[in-house]
Amino acid sequence: MPDNLWTLRLLLLAGGLLVLVPTALATRMADARSHAIEKLKRRERDLETLSRRLEIAVETSKIGIWELDAETGELIWDRRMSDLYGIEALNGKINFSEWKKCLHPDDCQQAVETFWRATHDGKNYLSEYRILLENGEQKHIRALGCAFSDASGRLRMIGVDWDVSGDVHLREELIRANRALTQRNSELHEAKLNAEQADRAKSEFLANMSHEIRTPMNGILGMADLLAEAELPDEEQLYVETIRDSSNALLKIINDILDLSRLEVGKLDITPTDFDLRSCIVQAVNLLRPKANGKGLTVEVEIDETLPQRMRGDDGRLRQILVNLVGNAVKFTAQGGVVVRVTSDPEAPYRLVVEVEDTGIGISESQAEHIFDRFAQADAATTRAFGGTGLGLTISSILAERMGGTISLQPKQAAGQGSCFRLEVQLEPEQTPAAQQKTETAPAVATEVLTGARIVLAEDNRTNRLLIQKYFAGLPVECVEAENGRKAVDLCREQMPDFVLMDMSMPELDGVEATREIRALDGPQPVIVALTANAFDSHRTECLEAGMDHFLQKPIRKAVLLQTLATLQMARMPEAEEVRAG
């Protein structure tokens, strides 16, 4: 037990600490170094992966990377830049002037100015230009870059270039396509205007043709009717009847052509009204009975008793279809007869079904394929033998479709054994009960009610003026003539007539304008009746809107004209009821 025991102990403790503490610190530092090395290796691997990804992305995107030293004008290119420009860069470096030589002459100045302006202003660089390769190939280049200062303060710029020739060519193709589309649209617009102009020209032509044809037809038919009323020898009477039949046949052709034209342009309207179904059918068939009787044919009408007496639809167009179907049946039948069966769809009582069957020449399967085509008949021999335009079935088929139905040819045994046409049209229940309606067929009014009537005949055609004067011959009326609309207005101002028979097409002042001026006159107004050769519904509307009271279409028959005037006179007489009762 030495005297310095605790001193020795402290020295030994201090020596132990001097050994243990450095050892522990060294151990910890070794662990920290080991972790740092592992982390550095991991970052190196990540950096390598990222670098590889970037390399693959750059290679895949075909983007070239470059860097510029603004002070020396030295450019550092990667391999892709050399591929883009077709220049082998020595150690990846080229001079700015070498890059400039690659630029297209038309783009060189602008590309260089844009490049240096972005470099010295320290702004982002964006430019598009063309380059020319040594082989003459031309490329469109898009360049992006960013200016910066390096650690030594030198001004530099780094950026990328890539080939956008495909995009430019696509854009140019789109521009050409758009230009072609614009041109095409312009051509289509012009074609549309030309088509509309042609349609207007066609409508005007048809209106003019209607007027020019119906005007002489009015004289022919009117004079033929007057001759037929005279006591003529049998031979002369035969001549007159021939003229009348031929004129009516010609008028039928004219009406068919005009109807087809109006249907094609959608100007033939379907106007539904309440009507008596049986009366409509019987009247249509009765129009053809004289012709059938003349050929020794029978005509039978079988109407289902369960059908409603009254329906709603366009009875005028229904009658037109029936006249066409029955007329064809009579025309093409030499022996036997025609049967008209009228029923309805069992599941729809207002869907009318009409079958017209005959014992005529029939229609073969090959002929049936074109039977509803315009201007088509069974064959040329049929046309020569029976005449006609071949428009009747076409018009009837279109009208049936406009009325919600169809016309079809029913199968028969063979040509030569007759034919059967089936018509279906969609009708509706009547809207107004028959008890609340006026009688459809008004009783004839005696022409004596016209006694003392003063009439102005505004007509520029001398033949038509003569015809109307002949119609009034023997009647106690006073009829003065006006060769144009201006004179008609003057006569109305001076004489205040009861009636004005107004033609639409006249020199100096047409019928529509003359009517407007007459309606603007003070004093009693006359009844104005249009006598026009224009056949379109638009003309009727135009006349009525101008102030006319009634519309008669040429050719005008004597009985129709006189009855119309008598009926209008009765309606305007204060004592109409007393006269009617007497």
Tab-separated table of C-alpha atoms in Angstrom, residues 63-338:
chain	number	residue	atom	x	y	z
A	63	ILE	CA	-32.379	15.652	-80.260
A	64	GLY	CA	-28.924	17.187	-80.639
A	65	ILE	CA	-27.340	18.981	-77.674
A	66	TRP	CA	-24.964	21.916	-78.050
A	67	GLU	CA	-23.147	24.495	-75.938
A	68	LEU	CA	-21.750	27.879	-77.003
A	69	ASP	CA	-18.927	29.944	-75.570
A	70	ALA	CA	-20.146	33.452	-76.406
A	71	GLU	CA	-16.681	34.985	-76.095
A	72	THR	CA	-14.819	32.612	-78.405
A	73	GLY	CA	-17.758	31.568	-80.648
A	74	GLU	CA	-16.840	27.947	-80.049
A	75	LEU	CA	-19.657	25.394	-80.242
A	76	ILE	CA	-19.567	22.006	-78.551
A	77	TRP	CA	-21.757	19.439	-80.321
A	78	ASP	CA	-22.781	15.969	-79.370
A	79	ARG	CA	-22.896	13.179	-81.928
A	80	ARG	CA	-26.547	13.787	-82.724
A	81	MET	CA	-25.846	17.397	-83.713
A	82	SER	CA	-23.214	16.163	-86.182
A	83	ASP	CA	-25.776	13.728	-87.615
A	84	LEU	CA	-28.379	16.508	-87.975
A	85	TYR	CA	-26.074	18.882	-89.817
A	86	GLY	CA	-24.011	16.312	-91.662
A	87	ILE	CA	-20.754	17.804	-90.293
A	88	GLU	CA	-18.054	15.845	-88.508
A	89	ALA	CA	-17.094	18.005	-85.482
A	90	LEU	CA	-13.416	17.687	-84.469
A	91	ASN	CA	-13.418	16.528	-80.838
A	92	GLY	CA	-17.060	17.595	-80.744
A	93	LYS	CA	-16.138	21.217	-81.373
A	94	ILE	CA	-16.848	23.538	-84.318
A	95	ASN	CA	-16.695	27.267	-84.871
A	96	PHE	CA	-19.806	29.448	-84.981
A	97	SER	CA	-19.007	30.437	-88.566
A	98	GLU	CA	-19.161	26.778	-89.638
A	99	TRP	CA	-22.675	26.512	-88.214
A	100	LYS	CA	-23.617	29.701	-90.025
A	101	LYS	CA	-22.526	28.221	-93.363
A	102	CYS	CA	-25.080	25.419	-92.948
A	103	LEU	CA	-28.016	27.833	-92.786
A	104	HIS	CA	-30.353	28.318	-95.735
A	105	PRO	CA	-29.529	31.647	-97.440
A	106	ASP	CA	-33.101	32.888	-97.012
A	107	ASP	CA	-33.076	32.137	-93.259
A	108	CYS	CA	-29.445	32.907	-92.371
A	109	GLN	CA	-29.696	36.544	-91.297
A	110	GLN	CA	-32.798	36.101	-89.177
A	111	ALA	CA	-31.466	32.924	-87.499
A	112	VAL	CA	-28.136	34.540	-86.591
A	113	GLU	CA	-29.740	37.735	-85.274
A	114	THR	CA	-32.181	35.752	-83.153
A	115	PHE	CA	-29.350	33.628	-81.759
A	116	TRP	CA	-27.077	36.511	-80.709
A	117	ARG	CA	-29.932	38.621	-79.391
A	118	ALA	CA	-30.996	35.816	-77.026
A	119	THR	CA	-27.373	35.192	-76.027
A	120	HIS	CA	-26.473	38.784	-75.107
A	121	ASP	CA	-29.871	39.631	-73.575
A	122	GLY	CA	-29.701	36.544	-71.359
A	123	LYS	CA	-33.130	35.397	-72.550
A	124	ASN	CA	-34.400	31.995	-73.555
A	125	TYR	CA	-33.632	31.159	-77.150
A	126	LEU	CA	-36.266	29.835	-79.580
A	127	SER	CA	-35.836	29.751	-83.327
A	128	GLU	CA	-36.849	27.845	-86.462
A	129	TYR	CA	-34.829	27.859	-89.656
A	130	ARG	CA	-33.779	25.735	-92.585
A	131	ILE	CA	-30.368	24.179	-93.209
A	132	LEU	CA	-28.834	22.839	-96.412
A	133	LEU	CA	-26.720	19.685	-96.303
A	134	GLU	CA	-23.845	19.012	-98.652
A	135	ASN	CA	-25.971	16.540	-100.624
A	136	GLY	CA	-28.565	19.268	-101.265
A	137	GLU	CA	-31.057	17.940	-98.749
A	138	GLN	CA	-33.043	20.581	-96.896
A	139	LYS	CA	-34.118	20.234	-93.272
A	140	HIS	CA	-36.269	22.328	-90.969
A	141	ILE	CA	-34.616	22.792	-87.551
A	142	ARG	CA	-36.181	23.961	-84.315
A	143	ALA	CA	-33.713	25.216	-81.660
A	144	LEU	CA	-34.198	25.912	-77.938
A	145	GLY	CA	-31.571	27.313	-75.594
A	146	CYS	CA	-30.844	29.170	-72.374
A	147	ALA	CA	-28.027	31.689	-71.666
A	148	PHE	CA	-26.045	31.522	-68.388
A	149	SER	CA	-22.702	32.530	-66.845
A	150	ASP	CA	-20.280	29.802	-65.789
A	151	ALA	CA	-18.158	29.767	-62.586
A	152	SER	CA	-15.547	32.005	-64.161
A	153	GLY	CA	-18.187	34.496	-65.265
A	154	ARG	CA	-17.969	33.614	-68.966
A	155	LEU	CA	-21.236	33.994	-70.941
A	156	ARG	CA	-22.406	30.699	-72.310
A	157	MET	CA	-25.553	29.159	-73.789
A	158	ILE	CA	-26.705	25.563	-73.804
A	159	GLY	CA	-29.493	24.242	-75.973
A	160	VAL	CA	-30.945	21.552	-78.165
A	161	ASP	CA	-31.784	21.198	-81.892
A	162	TRP	CA	-34.139	18.730	-83.535
A	163	ASP	CA	-35.436	18.012	-87.025
A	164	VAL	CA	-39.064	19.202	-87.494
A	165	SER	CA	-39.212	18.683	-91.271
A	166	GLY	CA	-42.029	16.167	-90.879
A	167	ASP	CA	-44.082	18.602	-88.783
A	168	VAL	CA	-43.456	21.419	-91.267
A	169	HIS	CA	-44.426	19.265	-94.225
A	170	LEU	CA	-47.546	18.119	-92.392
A	171	ARG	CA	-48.396	21.722	-91.558
A	172	GLU	CA	-47.877	22.731	-95.174
A	173	GLU	CA	-50.043	19.816	-96.272
A	174	LEU	CA	-52.739	20.902	-93.837
A	175	ILE	CA	-52.509	24.458	-95.148
A	176	ARG	CA	-52.861	23.181	-98.718
A	177	ALA	CA	-55.738	20.942	-97.692
A	178	ASN	CA	-57.404	23.832	-95.881
A	179	ARG	CA	-56.868	26.055	-98.905
A	180	ALA	CA	-58.326	23.343	-101.140
A	181	LEU	CA	-61.232	22.901	-98.734
A	182	THR	CA	-61.848	26.637	-98.728
A	183	GLN	CA	-61.752	26.623	-102.514
A	184	ARG	CA	-64.086	23.625	-102.558
A	185	ASN	CA	-66.478	25.334	-100.174
A	186	SER	CA	-66.387	28.391	-102.376
A	187	GLU	CA	-67.130	26.231	-105.408
A	188	LEU	CA	-69.940	24.464	-103.551
A	189	HIS	CA	-71.387	27.802	-102.473
A	190	GLU	CA	-71.200	29.022	-106.043
A	191	ALA	CA	-72.752	25.764	-107.247
A	192	LYS	CA	-75.508	26.175	-104.665
A	193	LEU	CA	-76.186	29.693	-105.882
A	194	ASN	CA	-76.173	28.454	-109.476
A	195	ALA	CA	-78.539	25.615	-108.535
A	196	GLU	CA	-80.872	28.035	-106.770
A	197	GLN	CA	-80.717	30.345	-109.762
A	198	ALA	CA	-81.380	27.394	-112.077
A	199	ASP	CA	-84.285	26.348	-109.865
A	200	ARG	CA	-85.713	29.861	-110.010
A	201	ALA	CA	-85.148	29.907	-113.754
A	202	LYS	CA	-86.874	26.546	-114.044
A	203	SER	CA	-89.838	27.746	-111.988
A	204	GLU	CA	-90.050	30.932	-114.047
A	205	PHE	CA	-89.776	28.908	-117.244
A	206	LEU	CA	-92.549	26.561	-116.137
A	207	ALA	CA	-94.707	29.495	-115.121
A	208	ASN	CA	-94.099	31.156	-118.470
A	209	MET	CA	-94.709	27.913	-120.335
A	210	SER	CA	-97.896	27.370	-118.361
A	211	HIS	CA	-99.045	30.859	-119.252
A	212	GLU	CA	-98.012	30.661	-122.892
A	213	ILE	CA	-99.611	27.232	-123.425
A	214	ARG	CA	-102.767	27.699	-121.362
A	215	THR	CA	-103.561	31.053	-122.971
A	216	PRO	CA	-104.087	29.624	-126.486
A	217	MET	CA	-105.585	26.456	-124.957
A	218	ASN	CA	-108.184	28.672	-123.303
A	219	GLY	CA	-109.171	29.999	-126.720
A	220	ILE	CA	-109.200	26.552	-128.347
A	221	LEU	CA	-111.268	24.837	-125.654
A	222	GLY	CA	-113.565	27.811	-125.161
A	223	MET	CA	-114.349	28.177	-128.823
A	224	ALA	CA	-114.763	24.399	-129.175
A	225	ASP	CA	-117.297	24.470	-126.313
A	226	LEU	CA	-119.173	27.308	-127.983
A	227	LEU	CA	-119.210	25.415	-131.285
A	228	ALA	CA	-120.457	22.294	-129.507
A	229	GLU	CA	-123.467	24.279	-128.235
A	230	ALA	CA	-124.352	25.321	-131.777
A	231	GLU	CA	-126.604	23.245	-134.030
A	232	LEU	CA	-124.099	21.718	-136.416
A	233	PRO	CA	-124.393	18.869	-138.900
A	234	ASP	CA	-123.193	15.521	-137.601
A	235	GLU	CA	-119.908	15.637	-139.476
A	236	GLU	CA	-119.039	19.143	-138.238
A	237	GLN	CA	-120.117	18.103	-134.729
A	238	LEU	CA	-117.637	15.220	-134.971
A	239	TYR	CA	-114.919	17.684	-135.927
A	240	VAL	CA	-115.705	19.820	-132.879
A	241	GLU	CA	-115.702	16.821	-130.533
A	242	THR	CA	-112.340	15.764	-131.968
A	243	ILE	CA	-110.945	19.227	-131.267
A	244	ARG	CA	-112.288	19.105	-127.699
A	245	ASP	CA	-110.930	15.608	-127.023
A	246	SER	CA	-107.517	16.457	-128.449
A	247	SER	CA	-107.363	19.692	-126.495
A	248	ASN	CA	-108.305	17.942	-123.256
A	249	ALA	CA	-105.645	15.292	-123.903
A	250	LEU	CA	-103.050	18.014	-124.489
A	251	LEU	CA	-104.178	19.814	-121.333
A	252	LYS	CA	-103.806	16.563	-119.377
A	253	ILE	CA	-100.193	16.224	-120.578
A	254	ILE	CA	-99.445	19.836	-119.637
A	255	ASN	CA	-100.945	19.357	-116.172
A	256	ASP	CA	-98.942	16.137	-115.625
A	257	ILE	CA	-95.648	17.822	-116.529
A	258	LEU	CA	-96.391	20.812	-114.294
A	259	ASP	CA	-97.495	18.578	-111.415
A	260	LEU	CA	-94.292	16.540	-111.664
A	261	SER	CA	-92.175	19.700	-111.706
A	262	ARG	CA	-93.962	21.074	-108.659
A	263	LEU	CA	-93.563	17.774	-106.823
A	264	GLU	CA	-89.829	17.718	-107.585
A	265	VAL	CA	-89.280	21.144	-106.017
A	266	GLY	CA	-91.692	20.524	-103.149
A	267	LYS	CA	-94.189	23.174	-104.218
A	268	LEU	CA	-97.208	20.868	-104.464
A	269	ASP	CA	-98.848	20.932	-101.039
A	270	ILE	CA	-101.190	18.392	-99.496
A	271	THR	CA	-104.193	20.282	-98.087
A	272	PRO	CA	-106.383	18.168	-95.775
A	273	THR	CA	-110.109	18.931	-95.508
A	274	ASP	CA	-113.177	17.043	-94.309
A	275	PHE	CA	-114.865	15.276	-97.229
A	276	ASP	CA	-117.381	12.593	-98.150
A	277	LEU	CA	-115.358	9.486	-99.009
A	278	ARG	CA	-117.961	7.679	-101.116
A	279	SER	CA	-118.812	10.818	-103.061
A	280	CYS	CA	-115.106	11.413	-103.819
A	281	ILE	CA	-114.577	7.881	-105.113
A	282	VAL	CA	-117.793	7.728	-107.134
A	283	GLN	CA	-117.096	11.126	-108.740
A	284	ALA	CA	-113.580	10.040	-109.745
A	285	VAL	CA	-114.837	6.801	-111.301
A	286	ASN	CA	-117.768	8.507	-113.036
A	287	LEU	CA	-115.343	10.740	-114.929
A	288	LEU	CA	-114.107	7.615	-116.748
A	289	ARG	CA	-117.465	5.877	-117.230
A	290	PRO	CA	-118.257	7.539	-120.595
A	291	LYS	CA	-114.916	6.395	-122.027
A	292	ALA	CA	-115.402	2.891	-120.601
A	293	ASN	CA	-118.952	2.694	-121.965
A	294	GLY	CA	-117.668	3.776	-125.363
A	295	LYS	CA	-115.319	0.768	-125.366
A	296	GLY	CA	-118.040	-1.596	-124.096
A	297	LEU	CA	-116.358	-2.066	-120.694
A	298	THR	CA	-118.014	-2.502	-117.324
A	299	VAL	CA	-116.898	-0.401	-114.341
A	300	GLU	CA	-117.815	-1.645	-110.860
A	301	VAL	CA	-117.227	0.089	-107.543
A	302	GLU	CA	-117.220	-1.966	-104.326
A	303	ILE	CA	-116.981	0.128	-101.143
A	304	ASP	CA	-116.789	-1.547	-97.733
A	305	GLU	CA	-119.907	-0.582	-95.805
A	306	THR	CA	-117.952	-0.402	-92.545
A	307	LEU	CA	-115.863	2.531	-93.788
A	308	PRO	CA	-116.651	5.921	-92.197
A	309	GLN	CA	-118.802	8.122	-94.414
A	310	ARG	CA	-116.610	11.158	-93.860
A	311	MET	CA	-112.825	11.422	-93.464
A	312	ARG	CA	-110.166	14.104	-93.438
A	313	GLY	CA	-107.512	14.344	-96.126
A	314	ASP	CA	-106.752	15.957	-99.477
A	315	ASP	CA	-109.748	14.743	-101.476
A	316	GLY	CA	-108.545	16.578	-104.588
A	317	ARG	CA	-105.248	14.667	-104.668
A	318	LEU	CA	-107.015	11.404	-103.806
A	319	ARG	CA	-109.384	11.989	-106.710
A	320	GLN	CA	-106.400	12.750	-108.981
A	321	ILE	CA	-104.736	9.430	-108.057
A	322	LEU	CA	-107.955	7.487	-108.607
A	323	VAL	CA	-108.537	9.125	-111.993
A	324	ASN	CA	-105.001	8.154	-113.031
A	325	LEU	CA	-105.373	4.525	-111.894
A	326	VAL	CA	-108.881	4.018	-113.283
A	327	GLY	CA	-107.977	5.951	-116.448
A	328	ASN	CA	-105.011	3.633	-117.078
A	329	ALA	CA	-107.169	0.602	-116.430
A	330	VAL	CA	-109.755	1.760	-118.990
A	331	LYS	CA	-107.065	2.813	-121.495
A	332	PHE	CA	-105.258	-0.541	-121.462
A	333	THR	CA	-108.371	-2.752	-121.392
A	334	ALA	CA	-110.106	-3.795	-124.606
A	335	GLN	CA	-112.564	-6.400	-123.260
A	336	GLY	CA	-114.092	-7.133	-119.895
A	337	GLY	CA	-114.053	-4.363	-117.336
A	338	VAL	CA	-112.577	-2.606	-114.336
